[in-house]
Backbone as CSV, one residue per row, in Angstrom:
resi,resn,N_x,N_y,N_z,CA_x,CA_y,CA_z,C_x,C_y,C_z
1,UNK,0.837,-1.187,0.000,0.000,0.000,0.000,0.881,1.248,0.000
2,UNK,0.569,2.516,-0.348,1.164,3.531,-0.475,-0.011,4.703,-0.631
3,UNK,0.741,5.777,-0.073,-0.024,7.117,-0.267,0.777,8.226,-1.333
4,UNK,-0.075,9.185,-2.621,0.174,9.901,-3.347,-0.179,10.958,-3.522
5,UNK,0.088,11.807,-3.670,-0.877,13.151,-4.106,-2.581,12.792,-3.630
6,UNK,-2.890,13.192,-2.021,-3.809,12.779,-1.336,-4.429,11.427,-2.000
7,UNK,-4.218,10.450,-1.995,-4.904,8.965,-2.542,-3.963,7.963,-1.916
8,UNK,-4.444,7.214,-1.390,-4.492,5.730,-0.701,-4.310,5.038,-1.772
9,UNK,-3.471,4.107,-2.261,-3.794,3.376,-3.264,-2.859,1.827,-2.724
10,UNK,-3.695,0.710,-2.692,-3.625,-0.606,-2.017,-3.876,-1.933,-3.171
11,UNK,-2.979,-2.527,-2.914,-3.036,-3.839,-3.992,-3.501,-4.703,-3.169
12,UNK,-4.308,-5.907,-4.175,-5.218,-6.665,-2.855,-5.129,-8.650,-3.383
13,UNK,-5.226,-9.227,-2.903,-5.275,-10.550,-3.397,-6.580,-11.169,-2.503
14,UNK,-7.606,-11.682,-3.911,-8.789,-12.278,-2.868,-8.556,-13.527,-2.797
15,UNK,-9.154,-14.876,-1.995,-8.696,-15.617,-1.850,-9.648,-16.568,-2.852
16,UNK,-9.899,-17.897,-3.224,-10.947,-18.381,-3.815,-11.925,-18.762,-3.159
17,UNK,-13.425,-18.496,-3.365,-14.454,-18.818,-2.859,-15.047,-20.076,-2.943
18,UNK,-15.321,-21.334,-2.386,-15.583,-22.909,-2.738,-16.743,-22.933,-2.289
19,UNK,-17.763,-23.322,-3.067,-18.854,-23.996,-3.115,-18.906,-24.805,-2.383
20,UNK,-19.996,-25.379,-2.391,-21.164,-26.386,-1.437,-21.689,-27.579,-2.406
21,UNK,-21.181,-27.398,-3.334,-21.498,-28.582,-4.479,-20.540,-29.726,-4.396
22,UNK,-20.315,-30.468,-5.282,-19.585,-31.662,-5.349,-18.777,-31.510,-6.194
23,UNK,-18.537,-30.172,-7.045,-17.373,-30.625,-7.880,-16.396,-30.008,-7.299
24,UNK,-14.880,-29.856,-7.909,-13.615,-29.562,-7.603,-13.237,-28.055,-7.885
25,UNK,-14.175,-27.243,-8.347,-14.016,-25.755,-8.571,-14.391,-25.139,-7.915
26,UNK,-13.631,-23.921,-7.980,-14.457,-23.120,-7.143,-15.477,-21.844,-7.638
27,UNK,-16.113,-21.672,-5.967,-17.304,-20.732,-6.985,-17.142,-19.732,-7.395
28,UNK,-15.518,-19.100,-6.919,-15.052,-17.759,-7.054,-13.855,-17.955,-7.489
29,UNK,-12.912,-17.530,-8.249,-11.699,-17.687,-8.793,-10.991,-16.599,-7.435
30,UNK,-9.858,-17.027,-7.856,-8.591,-16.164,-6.767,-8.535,-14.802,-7.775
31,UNK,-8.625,-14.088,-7.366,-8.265,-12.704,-8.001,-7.574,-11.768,-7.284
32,UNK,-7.281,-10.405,-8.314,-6.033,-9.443,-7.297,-6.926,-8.330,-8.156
33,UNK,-6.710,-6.897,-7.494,-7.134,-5.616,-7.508,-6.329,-4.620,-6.951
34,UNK,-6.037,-3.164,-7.665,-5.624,-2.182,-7.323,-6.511,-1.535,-6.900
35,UNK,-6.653,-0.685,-5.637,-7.732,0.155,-5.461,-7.218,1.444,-4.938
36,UNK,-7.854,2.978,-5.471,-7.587,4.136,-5.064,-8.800,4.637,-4.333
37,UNK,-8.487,4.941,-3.448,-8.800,5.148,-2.236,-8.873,7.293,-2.217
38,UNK,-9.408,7.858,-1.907,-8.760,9.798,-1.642,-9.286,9.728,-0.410
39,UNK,-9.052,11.683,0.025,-8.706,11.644,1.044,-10.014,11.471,2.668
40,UNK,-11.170,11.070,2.031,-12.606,10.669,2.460,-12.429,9.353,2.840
41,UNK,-11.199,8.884,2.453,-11.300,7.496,2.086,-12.542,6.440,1.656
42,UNK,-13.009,7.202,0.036,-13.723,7.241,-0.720,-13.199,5.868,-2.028
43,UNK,-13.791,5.040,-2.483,-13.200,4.305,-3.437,-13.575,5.114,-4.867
44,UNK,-12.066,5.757,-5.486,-12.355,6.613,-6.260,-12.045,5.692,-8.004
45,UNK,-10.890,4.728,-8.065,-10.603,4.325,-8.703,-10.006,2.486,-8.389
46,UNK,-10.676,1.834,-9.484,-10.758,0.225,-9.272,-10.116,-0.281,-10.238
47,UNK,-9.139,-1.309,-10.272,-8.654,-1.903,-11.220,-8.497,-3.610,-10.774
48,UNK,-9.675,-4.387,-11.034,-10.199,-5.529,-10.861,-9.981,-6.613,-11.664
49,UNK,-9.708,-7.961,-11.203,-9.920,-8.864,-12.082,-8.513,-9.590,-13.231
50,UNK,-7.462,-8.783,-12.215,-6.410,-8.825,-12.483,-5.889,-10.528,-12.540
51,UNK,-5.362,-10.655,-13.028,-4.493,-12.531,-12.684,-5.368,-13.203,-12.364
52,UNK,-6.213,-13.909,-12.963,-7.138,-14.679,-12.138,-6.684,-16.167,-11.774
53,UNK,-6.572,-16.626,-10.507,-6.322,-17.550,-10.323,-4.596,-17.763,-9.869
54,UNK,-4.519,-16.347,-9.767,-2.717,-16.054,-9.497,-2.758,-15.215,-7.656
55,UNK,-1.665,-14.968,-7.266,-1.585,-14.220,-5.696,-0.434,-13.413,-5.826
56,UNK,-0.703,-11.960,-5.623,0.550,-11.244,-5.401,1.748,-11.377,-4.834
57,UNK,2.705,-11.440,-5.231,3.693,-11.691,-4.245,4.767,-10.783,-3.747
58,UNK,4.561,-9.487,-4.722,5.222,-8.542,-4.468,4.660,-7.027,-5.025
59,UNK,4.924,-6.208,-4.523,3.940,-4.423,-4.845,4.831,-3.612,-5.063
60,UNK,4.881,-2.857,-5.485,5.801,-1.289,-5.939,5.035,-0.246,-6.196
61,UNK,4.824,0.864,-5.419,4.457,1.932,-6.141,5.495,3.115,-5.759
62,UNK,5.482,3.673,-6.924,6.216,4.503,-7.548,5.439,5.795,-8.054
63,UNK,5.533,6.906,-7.650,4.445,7.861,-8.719,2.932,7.488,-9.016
64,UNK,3.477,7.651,-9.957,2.244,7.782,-10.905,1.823,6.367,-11.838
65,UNK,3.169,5.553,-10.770,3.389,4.128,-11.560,3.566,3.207,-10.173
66,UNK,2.432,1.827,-10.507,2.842,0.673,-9.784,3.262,-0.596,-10.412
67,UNK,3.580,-1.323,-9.895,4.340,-2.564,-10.356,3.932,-3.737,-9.077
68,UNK,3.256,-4.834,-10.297,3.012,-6.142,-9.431,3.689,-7.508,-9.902
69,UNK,4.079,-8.459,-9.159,4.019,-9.389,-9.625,3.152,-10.295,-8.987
70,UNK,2.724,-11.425,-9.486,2.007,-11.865,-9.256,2.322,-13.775,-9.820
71,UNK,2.234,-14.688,-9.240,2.543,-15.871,-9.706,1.642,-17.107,-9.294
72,UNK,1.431,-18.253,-10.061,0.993,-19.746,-10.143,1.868,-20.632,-10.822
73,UNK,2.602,-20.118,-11.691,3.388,-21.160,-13.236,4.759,-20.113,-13.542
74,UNK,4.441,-18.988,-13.612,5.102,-17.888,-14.188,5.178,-17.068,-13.569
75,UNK,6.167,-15.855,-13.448,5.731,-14.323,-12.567,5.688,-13.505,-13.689
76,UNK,4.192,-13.186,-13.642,4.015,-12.225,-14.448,3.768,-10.775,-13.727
77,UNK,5.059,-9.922,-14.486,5.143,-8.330,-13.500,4.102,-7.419,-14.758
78,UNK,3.368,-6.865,-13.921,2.273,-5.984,-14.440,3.231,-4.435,-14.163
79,UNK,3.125,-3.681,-15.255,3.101,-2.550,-15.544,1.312,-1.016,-15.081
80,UNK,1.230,-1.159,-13.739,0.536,-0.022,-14.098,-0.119,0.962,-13.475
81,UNK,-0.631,2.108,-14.821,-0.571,3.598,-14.854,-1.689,4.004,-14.020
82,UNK,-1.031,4.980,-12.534,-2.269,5.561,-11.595,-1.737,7.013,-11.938
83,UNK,-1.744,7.816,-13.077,-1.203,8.991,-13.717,-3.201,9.021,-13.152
84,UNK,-4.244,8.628,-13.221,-5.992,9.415,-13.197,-5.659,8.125,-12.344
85,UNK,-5.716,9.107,-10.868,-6.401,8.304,-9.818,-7.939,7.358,-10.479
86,UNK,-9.048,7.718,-10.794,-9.546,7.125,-11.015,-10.214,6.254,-12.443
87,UNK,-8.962,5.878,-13.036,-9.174,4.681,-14.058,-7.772,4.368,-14.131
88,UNK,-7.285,3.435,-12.958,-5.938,2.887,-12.965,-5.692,1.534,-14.238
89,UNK,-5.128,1.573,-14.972,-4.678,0.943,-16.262,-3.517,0.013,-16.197
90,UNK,-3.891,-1.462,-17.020,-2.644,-2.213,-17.186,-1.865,-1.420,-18.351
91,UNK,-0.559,-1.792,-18.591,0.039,-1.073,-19.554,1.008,-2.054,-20.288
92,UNK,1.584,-2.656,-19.557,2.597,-3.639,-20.095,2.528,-4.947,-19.052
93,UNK,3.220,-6.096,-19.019,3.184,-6.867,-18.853,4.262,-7.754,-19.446
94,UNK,4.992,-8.671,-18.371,6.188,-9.838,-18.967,6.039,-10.759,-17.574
95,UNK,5.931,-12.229,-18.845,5.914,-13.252,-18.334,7.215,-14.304,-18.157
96,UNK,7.811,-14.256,-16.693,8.975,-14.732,-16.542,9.007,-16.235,-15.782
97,UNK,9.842,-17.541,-15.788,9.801,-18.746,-14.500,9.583,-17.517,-13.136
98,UNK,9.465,-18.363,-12.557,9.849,-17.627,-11.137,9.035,-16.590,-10.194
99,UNK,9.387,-16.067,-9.962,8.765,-14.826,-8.918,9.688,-13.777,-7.766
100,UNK,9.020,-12.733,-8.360,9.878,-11.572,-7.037,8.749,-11.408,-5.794
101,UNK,9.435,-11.483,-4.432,8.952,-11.348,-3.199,9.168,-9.836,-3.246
102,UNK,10.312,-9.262,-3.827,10.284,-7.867,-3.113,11.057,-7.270,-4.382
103,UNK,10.329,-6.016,-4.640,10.642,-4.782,-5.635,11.470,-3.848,-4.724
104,UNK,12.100,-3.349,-5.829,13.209,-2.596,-4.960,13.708,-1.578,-6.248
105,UNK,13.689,0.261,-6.127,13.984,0.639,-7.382,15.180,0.954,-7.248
106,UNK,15.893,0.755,-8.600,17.121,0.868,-9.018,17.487,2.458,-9.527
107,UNK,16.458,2.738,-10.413,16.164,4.021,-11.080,14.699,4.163,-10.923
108,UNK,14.828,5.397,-11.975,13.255,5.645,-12.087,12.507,4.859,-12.954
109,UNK,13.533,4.215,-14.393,12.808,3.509,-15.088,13.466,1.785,-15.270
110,UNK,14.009,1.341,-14.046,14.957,-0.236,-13.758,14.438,-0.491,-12.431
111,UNK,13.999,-1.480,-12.096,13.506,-2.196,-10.476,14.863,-3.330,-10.440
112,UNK,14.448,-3.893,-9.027,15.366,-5.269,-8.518,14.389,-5.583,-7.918
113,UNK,14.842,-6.856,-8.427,13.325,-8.306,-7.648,14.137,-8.985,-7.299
114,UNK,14.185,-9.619,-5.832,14.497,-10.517,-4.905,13.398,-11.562,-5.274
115,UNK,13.806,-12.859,-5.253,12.734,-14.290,-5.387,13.036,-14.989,-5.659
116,UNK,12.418,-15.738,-6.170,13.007,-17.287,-6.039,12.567,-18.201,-7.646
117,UNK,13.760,-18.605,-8.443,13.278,-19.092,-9.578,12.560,-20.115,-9.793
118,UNK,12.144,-20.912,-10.284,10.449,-21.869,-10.492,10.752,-23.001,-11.792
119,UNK,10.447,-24.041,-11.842,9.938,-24.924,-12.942,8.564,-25.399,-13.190
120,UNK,7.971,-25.580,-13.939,6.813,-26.482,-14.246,6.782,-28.079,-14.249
121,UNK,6.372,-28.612,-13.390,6.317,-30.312,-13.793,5.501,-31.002,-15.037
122,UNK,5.986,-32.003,-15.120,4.525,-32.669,-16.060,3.492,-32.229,-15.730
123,UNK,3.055,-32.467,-14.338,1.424,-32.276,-14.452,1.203,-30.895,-13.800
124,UNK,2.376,-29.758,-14.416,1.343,-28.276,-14.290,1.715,-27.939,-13.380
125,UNK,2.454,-28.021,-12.053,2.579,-27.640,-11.023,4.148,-26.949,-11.066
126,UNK,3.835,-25.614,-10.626,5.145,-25.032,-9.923,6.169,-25.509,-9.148
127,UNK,7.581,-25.745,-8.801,7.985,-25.959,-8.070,8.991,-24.830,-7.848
128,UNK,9.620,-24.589,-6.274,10.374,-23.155,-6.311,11.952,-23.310,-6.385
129,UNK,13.206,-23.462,-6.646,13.950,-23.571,-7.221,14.889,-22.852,-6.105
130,UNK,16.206,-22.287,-6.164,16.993,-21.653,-5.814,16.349,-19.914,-6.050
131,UNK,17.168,-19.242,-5.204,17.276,-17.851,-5.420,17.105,-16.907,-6.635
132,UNK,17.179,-16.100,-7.080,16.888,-15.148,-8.194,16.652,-13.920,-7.818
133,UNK,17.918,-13.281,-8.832,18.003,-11.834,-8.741,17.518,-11.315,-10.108
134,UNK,16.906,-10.586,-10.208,16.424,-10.093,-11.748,16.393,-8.281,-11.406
135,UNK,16.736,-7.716,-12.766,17.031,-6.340,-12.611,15.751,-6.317,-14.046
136,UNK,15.021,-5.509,-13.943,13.899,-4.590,-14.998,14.117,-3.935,-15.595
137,UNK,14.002,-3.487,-16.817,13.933,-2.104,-17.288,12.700,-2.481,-18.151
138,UNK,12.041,-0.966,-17.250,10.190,-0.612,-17.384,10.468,0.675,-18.238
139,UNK,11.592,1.049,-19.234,11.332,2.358,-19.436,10.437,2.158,-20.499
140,UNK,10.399,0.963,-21.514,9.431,1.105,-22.948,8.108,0.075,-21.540
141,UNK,6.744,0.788,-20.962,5.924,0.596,-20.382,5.468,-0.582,-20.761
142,UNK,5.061,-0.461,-22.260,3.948,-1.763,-22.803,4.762,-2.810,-22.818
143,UNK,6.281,-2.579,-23.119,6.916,-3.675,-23.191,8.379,-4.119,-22.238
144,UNK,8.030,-4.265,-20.617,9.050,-4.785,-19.698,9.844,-5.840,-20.188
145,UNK,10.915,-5.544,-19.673,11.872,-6.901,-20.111,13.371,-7.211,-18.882
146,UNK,13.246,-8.401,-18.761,14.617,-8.834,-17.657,15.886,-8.598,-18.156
147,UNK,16.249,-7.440,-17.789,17.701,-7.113,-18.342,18.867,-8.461,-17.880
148,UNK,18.602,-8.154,-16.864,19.471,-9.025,-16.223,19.120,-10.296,-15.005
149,UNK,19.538,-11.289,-14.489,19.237,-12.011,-13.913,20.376,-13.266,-13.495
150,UNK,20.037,-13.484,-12.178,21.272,-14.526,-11.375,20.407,-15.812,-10.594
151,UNK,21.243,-16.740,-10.679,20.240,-17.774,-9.992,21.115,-17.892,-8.428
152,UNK,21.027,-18.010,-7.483,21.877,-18.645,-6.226,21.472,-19.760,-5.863
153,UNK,21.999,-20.821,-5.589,21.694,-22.082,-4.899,20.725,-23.115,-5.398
154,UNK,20.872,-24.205,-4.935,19.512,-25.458,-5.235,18.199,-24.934,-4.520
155,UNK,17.469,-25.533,-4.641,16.457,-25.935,-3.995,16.534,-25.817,-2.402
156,UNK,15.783,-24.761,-2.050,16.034,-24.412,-0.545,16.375,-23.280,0.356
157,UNK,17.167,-22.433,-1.101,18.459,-21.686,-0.865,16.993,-20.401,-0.301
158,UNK,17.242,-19.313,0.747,15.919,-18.553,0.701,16.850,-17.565,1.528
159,UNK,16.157,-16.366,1.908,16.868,-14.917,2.648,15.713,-14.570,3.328
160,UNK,16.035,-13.911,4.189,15.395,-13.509,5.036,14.447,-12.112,4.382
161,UNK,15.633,-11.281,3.305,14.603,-10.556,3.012,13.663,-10.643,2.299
162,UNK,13.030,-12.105,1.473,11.655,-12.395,0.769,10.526,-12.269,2.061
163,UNK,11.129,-11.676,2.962,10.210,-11.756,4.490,9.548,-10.251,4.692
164,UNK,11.137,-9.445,5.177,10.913,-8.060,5.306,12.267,-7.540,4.857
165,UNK,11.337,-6.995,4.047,12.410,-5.682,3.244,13.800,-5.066,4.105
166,UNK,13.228,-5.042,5.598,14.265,-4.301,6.201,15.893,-5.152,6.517
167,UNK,15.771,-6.744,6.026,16.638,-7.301,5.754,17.763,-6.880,4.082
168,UNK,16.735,-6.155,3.976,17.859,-5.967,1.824,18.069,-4.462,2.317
169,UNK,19.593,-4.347,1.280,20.136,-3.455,1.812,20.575,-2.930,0.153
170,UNK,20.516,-1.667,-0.068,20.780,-1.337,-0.973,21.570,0.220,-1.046
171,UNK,22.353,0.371,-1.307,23.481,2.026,-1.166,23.505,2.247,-2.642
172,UNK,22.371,3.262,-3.395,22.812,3.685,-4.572,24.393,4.235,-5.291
173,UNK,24.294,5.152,-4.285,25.328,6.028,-4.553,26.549,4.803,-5.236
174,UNK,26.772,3.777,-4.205,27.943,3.370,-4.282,27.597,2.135,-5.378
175,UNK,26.268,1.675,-5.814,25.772,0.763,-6.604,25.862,-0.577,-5.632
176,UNK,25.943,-0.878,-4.481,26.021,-2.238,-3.526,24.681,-2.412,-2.976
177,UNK,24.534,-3.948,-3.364,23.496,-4.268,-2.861,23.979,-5.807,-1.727
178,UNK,23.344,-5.630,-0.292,23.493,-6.497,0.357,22.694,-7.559,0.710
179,UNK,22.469,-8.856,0.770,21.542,-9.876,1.242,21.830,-10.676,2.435
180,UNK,21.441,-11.068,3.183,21.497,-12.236,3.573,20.713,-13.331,3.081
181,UNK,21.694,-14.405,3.081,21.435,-15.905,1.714,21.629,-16.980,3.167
182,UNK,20.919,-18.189,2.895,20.721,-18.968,3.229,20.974,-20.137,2.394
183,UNK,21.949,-20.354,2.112,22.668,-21.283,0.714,22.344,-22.875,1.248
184,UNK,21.446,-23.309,-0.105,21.850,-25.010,-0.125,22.640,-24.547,-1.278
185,UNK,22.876,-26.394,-1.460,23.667,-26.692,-2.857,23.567,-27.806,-3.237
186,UNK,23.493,-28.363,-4.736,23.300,-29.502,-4.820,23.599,-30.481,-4.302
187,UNK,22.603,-31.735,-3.654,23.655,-32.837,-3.068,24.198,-33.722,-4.231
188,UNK,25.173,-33.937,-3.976,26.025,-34.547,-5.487,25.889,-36.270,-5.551
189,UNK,25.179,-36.731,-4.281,24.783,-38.302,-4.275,23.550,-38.261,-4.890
190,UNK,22.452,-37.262,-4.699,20.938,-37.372,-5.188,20.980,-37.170,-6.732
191,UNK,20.013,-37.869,-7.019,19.595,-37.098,-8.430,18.876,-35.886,-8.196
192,UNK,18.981,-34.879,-8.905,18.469,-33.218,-8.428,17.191,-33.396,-8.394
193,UNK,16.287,-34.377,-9.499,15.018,-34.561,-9.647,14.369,-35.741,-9.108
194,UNK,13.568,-35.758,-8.375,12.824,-36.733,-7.286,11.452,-37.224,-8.242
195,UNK,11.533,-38.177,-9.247,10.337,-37.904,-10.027,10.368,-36.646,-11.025
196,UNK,8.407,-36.519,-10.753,8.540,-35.101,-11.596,9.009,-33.846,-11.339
197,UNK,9.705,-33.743,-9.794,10.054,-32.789,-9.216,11.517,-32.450,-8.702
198,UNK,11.804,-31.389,-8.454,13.154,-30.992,-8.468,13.545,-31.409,-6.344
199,UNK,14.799,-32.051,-6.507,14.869,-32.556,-4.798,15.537,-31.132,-4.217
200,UNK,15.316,-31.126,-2.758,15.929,-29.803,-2.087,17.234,-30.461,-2.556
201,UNK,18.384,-29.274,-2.268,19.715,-28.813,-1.901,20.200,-29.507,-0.332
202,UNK,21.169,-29.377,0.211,21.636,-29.066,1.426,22.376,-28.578,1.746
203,UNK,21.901,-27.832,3.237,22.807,-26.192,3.717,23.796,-26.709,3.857
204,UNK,24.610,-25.648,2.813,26.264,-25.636,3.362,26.439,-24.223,3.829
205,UNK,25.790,-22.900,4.312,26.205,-21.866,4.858,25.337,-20.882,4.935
206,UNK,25.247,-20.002,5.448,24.884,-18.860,5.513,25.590,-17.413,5.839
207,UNK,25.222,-16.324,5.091,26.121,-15.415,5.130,25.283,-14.032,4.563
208,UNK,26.154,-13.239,4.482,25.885,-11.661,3.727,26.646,-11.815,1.975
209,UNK,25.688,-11.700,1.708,26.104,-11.546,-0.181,26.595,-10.321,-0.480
210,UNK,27.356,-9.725,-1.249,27.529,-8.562,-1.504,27.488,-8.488,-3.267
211,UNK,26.474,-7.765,-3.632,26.626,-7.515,-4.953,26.647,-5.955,-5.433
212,UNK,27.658,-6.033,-6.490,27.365,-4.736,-6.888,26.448,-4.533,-8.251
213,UNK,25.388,-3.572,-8.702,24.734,-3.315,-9.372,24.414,-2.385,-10.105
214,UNK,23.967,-2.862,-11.563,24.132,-2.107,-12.294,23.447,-2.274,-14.015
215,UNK,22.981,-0.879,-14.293,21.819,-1.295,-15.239,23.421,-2.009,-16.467
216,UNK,24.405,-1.501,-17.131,25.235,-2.149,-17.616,25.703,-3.365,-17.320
217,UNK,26.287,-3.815,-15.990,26.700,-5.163,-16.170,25.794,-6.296,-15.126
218,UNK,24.771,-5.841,-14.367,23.570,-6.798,-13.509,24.388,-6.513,-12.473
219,UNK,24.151,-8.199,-11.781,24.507,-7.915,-10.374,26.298,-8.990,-10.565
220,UNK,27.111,-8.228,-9.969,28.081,-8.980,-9.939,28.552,-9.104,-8.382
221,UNK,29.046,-10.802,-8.059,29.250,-10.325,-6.874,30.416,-10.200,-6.614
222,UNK,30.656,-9.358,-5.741,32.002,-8.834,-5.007,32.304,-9.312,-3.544
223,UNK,31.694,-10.603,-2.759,31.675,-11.215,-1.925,30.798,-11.838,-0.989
224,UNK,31.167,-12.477,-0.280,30.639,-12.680,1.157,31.194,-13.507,2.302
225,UNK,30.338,-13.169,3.499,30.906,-13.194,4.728,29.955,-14.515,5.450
226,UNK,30.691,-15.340,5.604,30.026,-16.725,5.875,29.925,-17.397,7.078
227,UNK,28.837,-17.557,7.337,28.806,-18.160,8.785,28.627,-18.960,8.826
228,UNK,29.203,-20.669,8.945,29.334,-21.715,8.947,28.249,-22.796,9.901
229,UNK,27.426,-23.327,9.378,26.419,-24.161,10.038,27.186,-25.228,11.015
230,UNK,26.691,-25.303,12.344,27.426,-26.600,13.292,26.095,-26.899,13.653
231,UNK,25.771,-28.092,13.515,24.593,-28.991,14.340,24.775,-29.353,15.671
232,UNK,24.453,-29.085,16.429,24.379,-29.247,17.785,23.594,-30.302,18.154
233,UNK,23.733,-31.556,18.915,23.291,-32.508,19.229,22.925,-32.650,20.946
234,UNK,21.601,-32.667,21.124,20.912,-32.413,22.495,20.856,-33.776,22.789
């Protein structure tokens, strides 16, 4: 949620509504909505019906501009325009594996998505993969595209900041971006795939990532500081 030039404006995910019947659908699809809100806290402007059957997983607003992603199979990041509080507009749209937990702007017209990359099985189902860094550039609106992008770890690998933001750390000036990572890695006895599905990793560490960033060369990293897992036996 965020406030603009007096307007409230809140991204929403409904949940699915299930019937009382016998079949396997439901009576309401999962849906997501932008809503503008002024200063009556009046519903001035609705943008409904978004992803159906998808759940937000991450929000950005910016101006006169928001940014969603949203995922089931794919993360698809929505492009859009709250320039008229009330007739908020899709504009662009790109369909990527994976999903960002958390938007983060780079510029005015480049984001960073923290999340986690994704496969499809045979039968249709998502599975969540290792880490993923993806950098945006939203400057052509109708048409977003992943400039750049990094995978970290197997199956497992996760940070604290897909939680709360106040874990990611970002210093423009100097272009460094910091994480804390929670690293698996492949186990090299398993087969990676369990069936139709991809097998976890296992932790070999945890630490602070250090990347530096940049709409020219992505994220490169320039280190980290590792804190070594000991199992303790009670």
């Amino acid at each position: 949620m965020d406030e603009f030039d007096n307007h409230f404006r809140i991204a929403t995910t409904v949940d699915p509504v299930w019937g009382f019947g016998f079949g396997n659908e439901p009576a309401q699809e999962q849906q997501n909505g932008v809503y503008v809100l002024n200063d009556d806290m009046e519903t001035v402007g609705v943008l409904d019906d978004l992803a159906q059957g998808e759940t937000i997983y991450s929000a950005r607003f910016m101006g006169e501009r928001a940014y969603l992603v949203t995922f089931k199979q794919v993360d698809p990041l929505f492009v859009i325009d709250l320039s008229d509080p009330t007739d908020p507009t899709v504009l662009g749209k790109l369909k990527i594996p994976g999903y960002s937990n958390y938007l983060h702007p780079l510029d005015e017209t480049h984001l960073i998505g923290i999340g986690k990359d994704a496969v499809v099985s045979k039968d249709e189902i998502a599975y969540t993969l290792g880490m993923k860094l993806s950098l945006f550039d939203v400057s052509d609106v109708e048409n977003p595209i992943e400039l750049h992008s990094v995978s970290i770890g197997a199956r497992g690998t996760d940070s604290y900041a897909l939680q709360d933001p106040k874990a990611f750390l970002f210093d423009a000036e100097k272009e460094l971006m910091v994480l804390p990572i929670y690293l698996y890695e492949e186990n090299p006895v398993e087969d990676p795939y369990q069936g139709d599905w991809p097998a976890y990793g296992i932790p070999s560490y945890q630490g602070a990532f250090v990347y530096h960033v940049s709409v020219e060369d992505g994220f490169v990293e320039r280190g980290n500081d590792v804190v070594v897992f000991f199992a303790v036996l009670v």
